[in-house]
CSV table of C-alpha atoms and ligand atoms in Angstrom, one decimal:
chain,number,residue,atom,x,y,z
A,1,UNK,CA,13.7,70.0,39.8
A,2,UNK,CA,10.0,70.1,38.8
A,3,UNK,CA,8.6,74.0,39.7
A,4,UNK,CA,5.0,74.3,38.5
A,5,UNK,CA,4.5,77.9,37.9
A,6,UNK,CA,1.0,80.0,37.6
A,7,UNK,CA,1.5,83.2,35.3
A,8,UNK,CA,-0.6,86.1,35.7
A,9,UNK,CA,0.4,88.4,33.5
A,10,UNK,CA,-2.6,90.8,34.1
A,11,UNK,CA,-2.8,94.0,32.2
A,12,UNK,CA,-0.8,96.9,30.0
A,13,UNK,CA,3.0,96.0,29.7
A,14,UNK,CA,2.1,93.1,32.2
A,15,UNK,CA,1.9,90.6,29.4
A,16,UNK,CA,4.7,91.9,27.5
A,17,UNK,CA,7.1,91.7,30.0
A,18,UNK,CA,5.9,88.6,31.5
A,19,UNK,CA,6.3,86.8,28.0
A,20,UNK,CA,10.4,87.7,28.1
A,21,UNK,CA,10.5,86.8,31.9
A,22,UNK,CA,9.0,83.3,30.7
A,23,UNK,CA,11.3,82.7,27.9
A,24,UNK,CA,14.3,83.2,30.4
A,25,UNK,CA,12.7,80.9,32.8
A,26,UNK,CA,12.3,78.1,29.8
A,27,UNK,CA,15.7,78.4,28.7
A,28,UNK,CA,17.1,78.5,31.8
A,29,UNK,CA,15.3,75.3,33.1
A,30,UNK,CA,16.0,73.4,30.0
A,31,UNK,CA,19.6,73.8,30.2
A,32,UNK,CA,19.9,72.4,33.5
A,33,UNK,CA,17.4,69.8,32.7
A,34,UNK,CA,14.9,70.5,34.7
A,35,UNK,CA,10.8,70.8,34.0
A,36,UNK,CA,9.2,74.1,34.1
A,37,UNK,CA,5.0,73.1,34.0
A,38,UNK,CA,3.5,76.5,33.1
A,39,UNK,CA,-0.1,77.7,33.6
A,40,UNK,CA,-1.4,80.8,32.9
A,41,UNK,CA,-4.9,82.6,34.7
A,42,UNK,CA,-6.4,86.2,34.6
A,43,UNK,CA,-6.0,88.7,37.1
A,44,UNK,CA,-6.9,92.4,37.2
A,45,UNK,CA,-8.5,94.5,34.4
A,46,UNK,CA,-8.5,91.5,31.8
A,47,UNK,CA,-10.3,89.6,34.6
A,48,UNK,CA,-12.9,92.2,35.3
A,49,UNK,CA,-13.6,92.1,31.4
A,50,UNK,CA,-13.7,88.6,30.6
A,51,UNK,CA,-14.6,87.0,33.8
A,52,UNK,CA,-16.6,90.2,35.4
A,53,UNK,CA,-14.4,90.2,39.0
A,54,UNK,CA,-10.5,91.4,39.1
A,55,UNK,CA,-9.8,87.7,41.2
A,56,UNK,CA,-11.5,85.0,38.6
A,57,UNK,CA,-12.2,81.5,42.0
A,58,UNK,CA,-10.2,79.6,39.0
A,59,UNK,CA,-7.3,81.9,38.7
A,60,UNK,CA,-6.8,81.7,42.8
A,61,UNK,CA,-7.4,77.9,43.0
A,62,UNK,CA,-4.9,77.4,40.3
A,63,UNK,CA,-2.6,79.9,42.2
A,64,UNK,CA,-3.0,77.7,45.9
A,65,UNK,CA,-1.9,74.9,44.1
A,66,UNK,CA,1.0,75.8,42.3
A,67,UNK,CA,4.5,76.3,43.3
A,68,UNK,CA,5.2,79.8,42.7
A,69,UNK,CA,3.0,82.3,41.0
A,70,UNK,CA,4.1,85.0,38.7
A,71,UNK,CA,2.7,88.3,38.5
A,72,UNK,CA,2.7,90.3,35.5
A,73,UNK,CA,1.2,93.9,36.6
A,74,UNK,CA,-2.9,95.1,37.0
A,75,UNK,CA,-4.4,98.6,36.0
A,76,UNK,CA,-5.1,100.2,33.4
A,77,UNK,CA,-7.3,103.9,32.9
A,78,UNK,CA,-10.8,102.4,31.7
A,79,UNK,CA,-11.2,101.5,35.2
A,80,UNK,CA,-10.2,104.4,37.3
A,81,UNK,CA,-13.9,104.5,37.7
A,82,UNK,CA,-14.8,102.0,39.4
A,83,UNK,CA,-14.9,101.7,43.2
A,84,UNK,CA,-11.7,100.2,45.0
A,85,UNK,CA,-13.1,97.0,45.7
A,86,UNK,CA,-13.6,96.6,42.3
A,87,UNK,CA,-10.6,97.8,40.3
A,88,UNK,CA,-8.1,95.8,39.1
A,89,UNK,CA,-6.0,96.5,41.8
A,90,UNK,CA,-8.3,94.5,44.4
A,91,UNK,CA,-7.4,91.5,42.4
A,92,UNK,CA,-4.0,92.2,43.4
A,93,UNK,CA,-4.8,92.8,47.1
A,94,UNK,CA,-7.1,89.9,47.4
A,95,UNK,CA,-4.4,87.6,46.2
A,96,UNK,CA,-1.4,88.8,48.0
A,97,UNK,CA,-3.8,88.4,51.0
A,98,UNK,CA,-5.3,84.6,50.2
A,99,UNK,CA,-1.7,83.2,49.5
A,100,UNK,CA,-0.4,84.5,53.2
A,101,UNK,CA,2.4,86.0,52.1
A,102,UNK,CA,4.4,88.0,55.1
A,103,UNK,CA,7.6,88.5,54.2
A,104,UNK,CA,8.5,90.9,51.0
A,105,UNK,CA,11.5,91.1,49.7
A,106,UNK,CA,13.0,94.1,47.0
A,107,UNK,CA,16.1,94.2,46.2
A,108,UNK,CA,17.6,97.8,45.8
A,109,UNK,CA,21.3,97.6,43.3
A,110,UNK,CA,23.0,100.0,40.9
A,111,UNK,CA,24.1,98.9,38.1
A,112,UNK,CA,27.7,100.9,37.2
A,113,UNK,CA,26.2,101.3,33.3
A,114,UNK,CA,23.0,102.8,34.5
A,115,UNK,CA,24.3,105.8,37.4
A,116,UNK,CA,23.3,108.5,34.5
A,117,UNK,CA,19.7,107.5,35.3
A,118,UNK,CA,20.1,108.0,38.8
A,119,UNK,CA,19.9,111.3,40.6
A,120,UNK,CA,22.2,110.3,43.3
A,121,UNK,CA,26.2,110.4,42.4
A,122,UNK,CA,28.0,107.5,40.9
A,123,UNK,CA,30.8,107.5,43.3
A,124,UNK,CA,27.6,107.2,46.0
A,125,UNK,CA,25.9,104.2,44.5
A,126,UNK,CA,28.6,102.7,42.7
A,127,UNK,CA,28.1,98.8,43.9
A,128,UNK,CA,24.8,99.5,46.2
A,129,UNK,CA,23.7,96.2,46.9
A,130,UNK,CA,20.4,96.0,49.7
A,131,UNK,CA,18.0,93.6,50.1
A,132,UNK,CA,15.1,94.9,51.6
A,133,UNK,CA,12.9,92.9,54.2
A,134,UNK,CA,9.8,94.6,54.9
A,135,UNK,CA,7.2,92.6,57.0
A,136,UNK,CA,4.0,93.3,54.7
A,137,UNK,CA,0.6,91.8,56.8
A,138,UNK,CA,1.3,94.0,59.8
A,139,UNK,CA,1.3,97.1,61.0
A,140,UNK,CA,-0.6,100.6,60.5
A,141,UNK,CA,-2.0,98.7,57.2
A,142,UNK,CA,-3.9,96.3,58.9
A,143,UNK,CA,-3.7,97.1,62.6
A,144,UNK,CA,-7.2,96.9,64.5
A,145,UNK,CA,-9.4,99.5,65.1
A,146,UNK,CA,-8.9,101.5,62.4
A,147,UNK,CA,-11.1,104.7,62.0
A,148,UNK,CA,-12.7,107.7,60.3
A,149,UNK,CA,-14.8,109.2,62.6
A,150,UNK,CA,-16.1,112.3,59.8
A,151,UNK,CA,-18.5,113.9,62.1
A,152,UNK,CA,-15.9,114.1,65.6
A,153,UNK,CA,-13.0,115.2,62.6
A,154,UNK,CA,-11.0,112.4,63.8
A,155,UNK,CA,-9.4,109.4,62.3
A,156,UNK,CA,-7.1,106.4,63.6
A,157,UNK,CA,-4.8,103.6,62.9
A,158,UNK,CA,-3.6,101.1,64.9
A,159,UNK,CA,0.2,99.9,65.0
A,160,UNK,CA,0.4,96.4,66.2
A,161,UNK,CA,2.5,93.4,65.8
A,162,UNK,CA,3.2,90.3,67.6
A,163,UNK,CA,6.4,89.0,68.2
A,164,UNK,CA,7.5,88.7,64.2
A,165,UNK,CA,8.4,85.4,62.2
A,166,UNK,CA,9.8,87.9,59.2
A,167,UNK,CA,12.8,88.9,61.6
A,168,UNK,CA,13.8,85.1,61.3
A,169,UNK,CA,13.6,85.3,57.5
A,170,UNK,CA,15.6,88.2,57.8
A,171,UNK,CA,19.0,86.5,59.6
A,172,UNK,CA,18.8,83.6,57.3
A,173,UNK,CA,18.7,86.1,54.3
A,174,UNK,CA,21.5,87.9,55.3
A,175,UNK,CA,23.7,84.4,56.3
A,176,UNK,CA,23.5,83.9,52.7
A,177,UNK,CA,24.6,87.4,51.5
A,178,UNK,CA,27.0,89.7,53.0
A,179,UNK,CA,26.2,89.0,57.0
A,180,UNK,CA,24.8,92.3,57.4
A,181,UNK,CA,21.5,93.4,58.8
A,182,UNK,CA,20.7,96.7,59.9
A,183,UNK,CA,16.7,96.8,61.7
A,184,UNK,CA,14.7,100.2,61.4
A,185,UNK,CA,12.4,100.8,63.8
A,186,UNK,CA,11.3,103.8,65.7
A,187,UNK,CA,12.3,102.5,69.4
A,188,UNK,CA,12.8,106.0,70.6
A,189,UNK,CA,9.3,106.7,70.8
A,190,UNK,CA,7.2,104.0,69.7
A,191,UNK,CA,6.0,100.8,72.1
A,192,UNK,CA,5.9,98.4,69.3
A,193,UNK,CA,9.1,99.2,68.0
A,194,UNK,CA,10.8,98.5,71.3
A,195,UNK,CA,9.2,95.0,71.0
A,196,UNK,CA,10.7,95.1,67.8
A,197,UNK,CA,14.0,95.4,68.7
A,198,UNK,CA,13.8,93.0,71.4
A,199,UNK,CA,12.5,90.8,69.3
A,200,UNK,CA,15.2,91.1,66.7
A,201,UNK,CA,18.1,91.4,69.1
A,202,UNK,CA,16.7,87.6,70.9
A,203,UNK,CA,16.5,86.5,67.5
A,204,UNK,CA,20.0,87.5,66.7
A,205,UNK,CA,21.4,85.2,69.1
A,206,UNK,CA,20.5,82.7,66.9
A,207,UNK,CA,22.3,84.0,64.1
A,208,UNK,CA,25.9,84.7,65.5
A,209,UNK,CA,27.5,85.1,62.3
A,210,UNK,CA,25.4,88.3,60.9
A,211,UNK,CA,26.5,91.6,62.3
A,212,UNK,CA,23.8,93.4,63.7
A,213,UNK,CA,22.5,97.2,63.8
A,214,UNK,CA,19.8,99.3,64.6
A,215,UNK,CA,18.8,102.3,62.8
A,216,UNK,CA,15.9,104.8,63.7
A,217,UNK,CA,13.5,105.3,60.3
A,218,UNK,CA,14.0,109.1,60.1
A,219,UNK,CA,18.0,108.5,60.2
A,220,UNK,CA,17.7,105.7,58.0
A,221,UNK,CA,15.9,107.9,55.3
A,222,UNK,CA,19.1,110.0,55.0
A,223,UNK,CA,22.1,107.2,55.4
A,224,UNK,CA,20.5,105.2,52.5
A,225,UNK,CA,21.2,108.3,50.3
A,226,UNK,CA,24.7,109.3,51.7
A,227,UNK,CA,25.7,105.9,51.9
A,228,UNK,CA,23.4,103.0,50.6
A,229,UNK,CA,26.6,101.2,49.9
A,230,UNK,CA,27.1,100.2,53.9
A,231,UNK,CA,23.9,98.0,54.1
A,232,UNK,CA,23.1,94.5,53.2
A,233,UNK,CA,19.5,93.5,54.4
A,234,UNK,CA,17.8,96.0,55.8
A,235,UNK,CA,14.7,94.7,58.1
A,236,UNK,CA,11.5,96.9,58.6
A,237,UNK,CA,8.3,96.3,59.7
A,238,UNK,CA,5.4,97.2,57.0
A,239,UNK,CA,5.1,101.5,56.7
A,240,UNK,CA,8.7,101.8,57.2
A,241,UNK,CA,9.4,99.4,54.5
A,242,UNK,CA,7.0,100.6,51.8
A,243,UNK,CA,8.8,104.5,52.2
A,244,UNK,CA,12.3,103.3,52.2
A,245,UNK,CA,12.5,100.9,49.6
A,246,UNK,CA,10.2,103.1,47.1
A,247,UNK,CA,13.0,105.6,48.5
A,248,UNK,CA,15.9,103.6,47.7
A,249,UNK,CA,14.3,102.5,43.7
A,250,UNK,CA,16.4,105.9,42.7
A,251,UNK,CA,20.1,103.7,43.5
A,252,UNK,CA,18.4,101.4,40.6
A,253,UNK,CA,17.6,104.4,38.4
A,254,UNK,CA,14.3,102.9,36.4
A,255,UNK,CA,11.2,101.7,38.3
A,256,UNK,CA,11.7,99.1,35.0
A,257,UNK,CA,14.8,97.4,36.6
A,258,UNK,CA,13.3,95.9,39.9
A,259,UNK,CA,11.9,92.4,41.1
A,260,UNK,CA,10.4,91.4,44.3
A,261,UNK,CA,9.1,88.4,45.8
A,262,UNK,CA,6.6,87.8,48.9
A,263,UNK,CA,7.6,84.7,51.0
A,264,UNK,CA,6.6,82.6,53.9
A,265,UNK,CA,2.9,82.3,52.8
A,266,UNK,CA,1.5,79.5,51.5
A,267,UNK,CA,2.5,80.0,48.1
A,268,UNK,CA,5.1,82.8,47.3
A,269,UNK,CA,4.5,85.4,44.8
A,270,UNK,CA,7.0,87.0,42.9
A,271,UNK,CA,6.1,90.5,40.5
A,272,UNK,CA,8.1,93.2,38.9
A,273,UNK,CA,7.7,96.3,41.2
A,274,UNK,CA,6.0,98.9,38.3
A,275,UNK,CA,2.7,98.9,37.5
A,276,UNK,CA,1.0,98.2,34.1
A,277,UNK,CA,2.2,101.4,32.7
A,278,UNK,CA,-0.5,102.4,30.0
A,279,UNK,CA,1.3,105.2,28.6
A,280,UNK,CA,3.6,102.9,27.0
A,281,UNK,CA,1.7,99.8,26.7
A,282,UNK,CA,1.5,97.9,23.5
A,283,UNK,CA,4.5,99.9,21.8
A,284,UNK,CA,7.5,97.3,22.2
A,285,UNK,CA,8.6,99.8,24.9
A,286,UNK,CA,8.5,98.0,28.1
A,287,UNK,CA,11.6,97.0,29.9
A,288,UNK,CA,11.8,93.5,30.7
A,289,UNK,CA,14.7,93.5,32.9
A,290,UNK,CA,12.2,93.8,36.3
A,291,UNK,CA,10.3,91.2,35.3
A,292,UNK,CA,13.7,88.9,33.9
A,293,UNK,CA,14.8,89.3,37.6
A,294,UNK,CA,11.6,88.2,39.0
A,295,UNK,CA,12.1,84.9,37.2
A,296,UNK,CA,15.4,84.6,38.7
A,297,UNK,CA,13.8,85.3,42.7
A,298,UNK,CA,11.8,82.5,41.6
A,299,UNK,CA,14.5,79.9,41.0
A,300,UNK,CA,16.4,81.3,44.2
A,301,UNK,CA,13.3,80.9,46.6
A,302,UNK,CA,11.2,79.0,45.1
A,303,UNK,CA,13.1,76.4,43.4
A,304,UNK,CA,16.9,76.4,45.2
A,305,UNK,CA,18.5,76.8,42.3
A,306,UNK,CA,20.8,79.7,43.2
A,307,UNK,CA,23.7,79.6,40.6
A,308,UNK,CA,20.9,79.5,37.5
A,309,UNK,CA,19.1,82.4,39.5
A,310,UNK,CA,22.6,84.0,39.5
A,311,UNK,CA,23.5,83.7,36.1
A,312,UNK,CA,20.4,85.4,35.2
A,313,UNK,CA,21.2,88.3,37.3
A,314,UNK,CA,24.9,88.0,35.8
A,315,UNK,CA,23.5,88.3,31.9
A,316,UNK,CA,21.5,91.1,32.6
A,317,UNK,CA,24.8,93.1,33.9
A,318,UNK,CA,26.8,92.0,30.7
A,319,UNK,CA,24.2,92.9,27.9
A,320,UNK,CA,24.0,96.3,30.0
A,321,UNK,CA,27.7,96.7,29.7
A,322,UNK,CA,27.4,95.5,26.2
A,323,UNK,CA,25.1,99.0,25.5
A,324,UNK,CA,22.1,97.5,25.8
A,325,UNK,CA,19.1,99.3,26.6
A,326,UNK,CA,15.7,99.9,26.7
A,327,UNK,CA,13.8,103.4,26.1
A,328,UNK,CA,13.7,103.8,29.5
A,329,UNK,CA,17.6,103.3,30.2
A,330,UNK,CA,18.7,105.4,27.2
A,331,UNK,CA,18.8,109.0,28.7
A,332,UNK,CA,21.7,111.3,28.5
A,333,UNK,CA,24.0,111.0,25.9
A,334,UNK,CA,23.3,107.5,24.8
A,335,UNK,CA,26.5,107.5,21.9
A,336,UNK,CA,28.0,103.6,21.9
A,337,UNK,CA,24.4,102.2,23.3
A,338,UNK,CA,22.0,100.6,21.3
A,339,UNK,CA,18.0,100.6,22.1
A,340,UNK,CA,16.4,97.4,21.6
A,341,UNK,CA,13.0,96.8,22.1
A,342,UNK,CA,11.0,94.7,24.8
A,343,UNK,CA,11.2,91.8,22.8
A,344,UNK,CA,14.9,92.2,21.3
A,345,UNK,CA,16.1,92.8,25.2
A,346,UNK,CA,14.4,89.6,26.1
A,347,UNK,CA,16.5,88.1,23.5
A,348,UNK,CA,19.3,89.4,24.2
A,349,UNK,CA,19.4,88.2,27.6
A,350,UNK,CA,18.3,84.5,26.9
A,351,UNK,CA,21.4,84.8,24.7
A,352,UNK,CA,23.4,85.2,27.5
A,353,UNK,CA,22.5,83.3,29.8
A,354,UNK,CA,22.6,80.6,27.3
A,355,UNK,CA,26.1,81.5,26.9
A,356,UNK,CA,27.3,81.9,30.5
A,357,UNK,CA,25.5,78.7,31.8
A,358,UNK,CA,27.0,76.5,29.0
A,359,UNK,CA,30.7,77.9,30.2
A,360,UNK,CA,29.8,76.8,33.5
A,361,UNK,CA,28.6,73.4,32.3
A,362,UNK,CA,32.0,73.1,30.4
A,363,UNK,CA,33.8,74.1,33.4
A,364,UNK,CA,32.3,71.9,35.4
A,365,UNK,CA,32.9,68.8,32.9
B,1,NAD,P1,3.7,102.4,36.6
B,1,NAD,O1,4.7,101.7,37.3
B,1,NAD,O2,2.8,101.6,35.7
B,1,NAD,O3,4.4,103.5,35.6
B,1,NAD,C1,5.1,104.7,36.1
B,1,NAD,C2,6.0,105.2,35.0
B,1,NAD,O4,7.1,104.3,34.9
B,1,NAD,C3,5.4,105.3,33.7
B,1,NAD,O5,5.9,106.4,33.0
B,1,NAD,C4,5.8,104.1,32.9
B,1,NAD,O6,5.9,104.2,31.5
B,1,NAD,C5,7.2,103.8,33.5
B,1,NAD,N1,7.4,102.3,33.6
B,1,NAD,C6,6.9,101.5,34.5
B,1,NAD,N2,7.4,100.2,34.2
B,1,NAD,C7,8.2,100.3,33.2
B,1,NAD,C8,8.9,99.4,32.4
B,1,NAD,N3,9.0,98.1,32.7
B,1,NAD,N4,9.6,99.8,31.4
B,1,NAD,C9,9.7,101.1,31.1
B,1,NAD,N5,9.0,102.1,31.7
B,1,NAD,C10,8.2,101.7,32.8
B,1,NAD,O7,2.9,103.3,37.7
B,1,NAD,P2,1.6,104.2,37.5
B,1,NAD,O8,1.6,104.9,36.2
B,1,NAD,O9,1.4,104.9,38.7
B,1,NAD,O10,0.4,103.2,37.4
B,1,NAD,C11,-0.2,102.7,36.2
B,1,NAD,C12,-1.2,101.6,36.5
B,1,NAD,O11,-0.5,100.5,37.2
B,1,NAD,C13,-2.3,102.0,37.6
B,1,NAD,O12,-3.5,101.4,37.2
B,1,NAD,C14,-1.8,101.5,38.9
B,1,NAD,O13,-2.8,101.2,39.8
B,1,NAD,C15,-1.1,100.2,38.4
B,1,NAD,N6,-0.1,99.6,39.3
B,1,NAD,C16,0.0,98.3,39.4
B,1,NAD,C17,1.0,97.7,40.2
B,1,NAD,C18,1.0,96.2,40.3
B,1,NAD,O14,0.3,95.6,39.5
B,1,NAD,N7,1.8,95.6,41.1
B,1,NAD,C19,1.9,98.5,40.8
B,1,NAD,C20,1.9,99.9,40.6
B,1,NAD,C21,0.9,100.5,39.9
């Protein structure tokens, strides 16, 4: 397998974490003998520095014609100034937007070691496992015409969506997991979510093998906390998804633990889910692990190669049940754990994974 791979690491922890996601990728790809071709561009407030725009032409040519691209995180307080089309963060937008991009996908897991940093109960989260599949060019966000009328004191948004290639994305995600999907929608009330659910339930018959249900939003907000444990992939369209899987980041614990990855565009992007978190920038403090697991979306996607994209995901669990943490994961009473920094948690996880793939190489022999 040859996966060329564009790295934006962008601002703040952005590079830091990037840097450990990378060495996991390398080591991982070696070991199974296949090429990794790296490149790396600027994005964000680096960009706007050096290149004076947040989206360099070069950084999005290189990104259309690479495999994957890997996002680091944008931001950072020296330009909370600046207008929106011209903060780091449009860099982000315009990117997400140019590489087509419909389907996003976040995972939502506990991790047994980690339920202290949750505020839900252990014996509530204790092997959550969701996938979440939000459809992210649609909807409210984008939905034509959109208004603020200031003088009348009225403003609109339009909710629209076609019949929805994500829903598709959706089955064939959850025929590979558990052969669950629950849909959220608002079909009670809203017109578009009744084509929703037509949609979906038409779609369905394609996929006789995943058990479907249907779950209004407002319920769904309270059975992912009472009991996150029944659900598999969870389908929503692009409003409903951004609330309930920033909701469901408290099963995980620490916004420093989370990947995601944007499918069925041109070129899929994959980025932790925090931001460039300037308060901690630059101090070793960063946790990698969000970032670690993007790389292993990557090789699951992008390049097909599940079991190396699993035994990333499996190393992380075992150096957390070995103690380790990082700042961020040591709350509580944190006897028998050791802190490591960004760097030493990157380490620590190559090790593994270094470990548990030559076992499996062995095994296989
Ligand atoms: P943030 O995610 O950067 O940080 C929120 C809190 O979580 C901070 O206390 C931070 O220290 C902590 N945190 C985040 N990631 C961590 C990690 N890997 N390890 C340990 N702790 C971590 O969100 P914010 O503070 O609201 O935003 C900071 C900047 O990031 C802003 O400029 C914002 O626009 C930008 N942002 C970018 C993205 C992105 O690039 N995708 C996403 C969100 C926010």
């Amino acid at each position: 397998m040859n996966l060329k791979l564009l790295v934006t690491a962008g601002d703040g922890i952005g590079p830091e974490v990037t840097n450990e996601a990378v060495k996991v990728l390398e080591e991982v790809m070696a070991l199974g003998g296949h090429t990794l071709a790296l490149e790396h561009k600027r994005i964000g407030g680096i960009a706007i520095t050096t290149d004076g725009t947040p989206l360099p032409a070069d950084t999005l040519a290189a990104a259309l014609a690479s495999d994957a691209v890997f996002l680091g995180a944008v931001g950072g307080n020296e330009f909370n100034a600046l207008p929106p089309d011209k903060r780091p963060e449009a860099g982000l937008l315009a990117i997400r937007s140019a590489l087509g991009g419909f389907a996003n996908l976040r995972p939502a897991f506990a991790f047994k070691e980690l339920a202290v940093n949750s505020p839900l109960r252990s014996e509530i989260i204790d092997g959550a496992d969701i996938l979440f599949v939000r459809e992210l060019l649609g909807g409210l966000y984008f939905g034509q015409p959109r208004q603020w009328d200031k003088a009348k004191g009225e403003a609109w948004n339009t909710m629209r969506y076609t019949r929805d290639q994500v829903i598709r994305i959706a089955f064939s995600l959850a025929q590979k997991r558990r052969k669950k999907l629950c849909s959220v929608d608002k079909a009670n009330v809203l017109e578009v979510s009744q084509l929703w659910r037509a949609t979906v339930i038409e779609v369905a018959a394609e996929f006789p093998d995943v058990q479907l249900e249907h779950q209004y939003v407002d319920a769904m907000a309270m059975h992912l906390m009472n009991r996150p444990r029944d659900f598999d992939v969870v389908l929503t369209e692009n409003l409903f998804g951004d609330i309930l899987s920033d909701e469901s980041g408290v099963i995980t614990g620490s916004l420093g633990m989370l990947p995601s990855a944007t499918i069925g565009g041109k070129v899929n992007l994959y980025e932790p889910i925090h931001g460039s978190a300037p308060d901690i920038a630059g101090k070793g403090l960063a946790n990698p692990i969000g970032a670690i697991l993007t790389g292993a979306l990557i090789l699951r996607h992008t390049a097909g190669l599940e079991a190396e994209a699993a035994a990333i995901e499996s190393s992380v669990r075992k150096v957390l049940e070995r103690g380790f943490r990082t700042t961020d994961l040591a709350r509580g009473n944190t006897q028998g754990l050791t802190v490591l920094s960004t760097t030493e948690m990157g380490a620590k996880v190559r090790e593994t994974v270094k470990q548990l793939l030559a076992v499996s190489s062995q095994l296989l022999a």
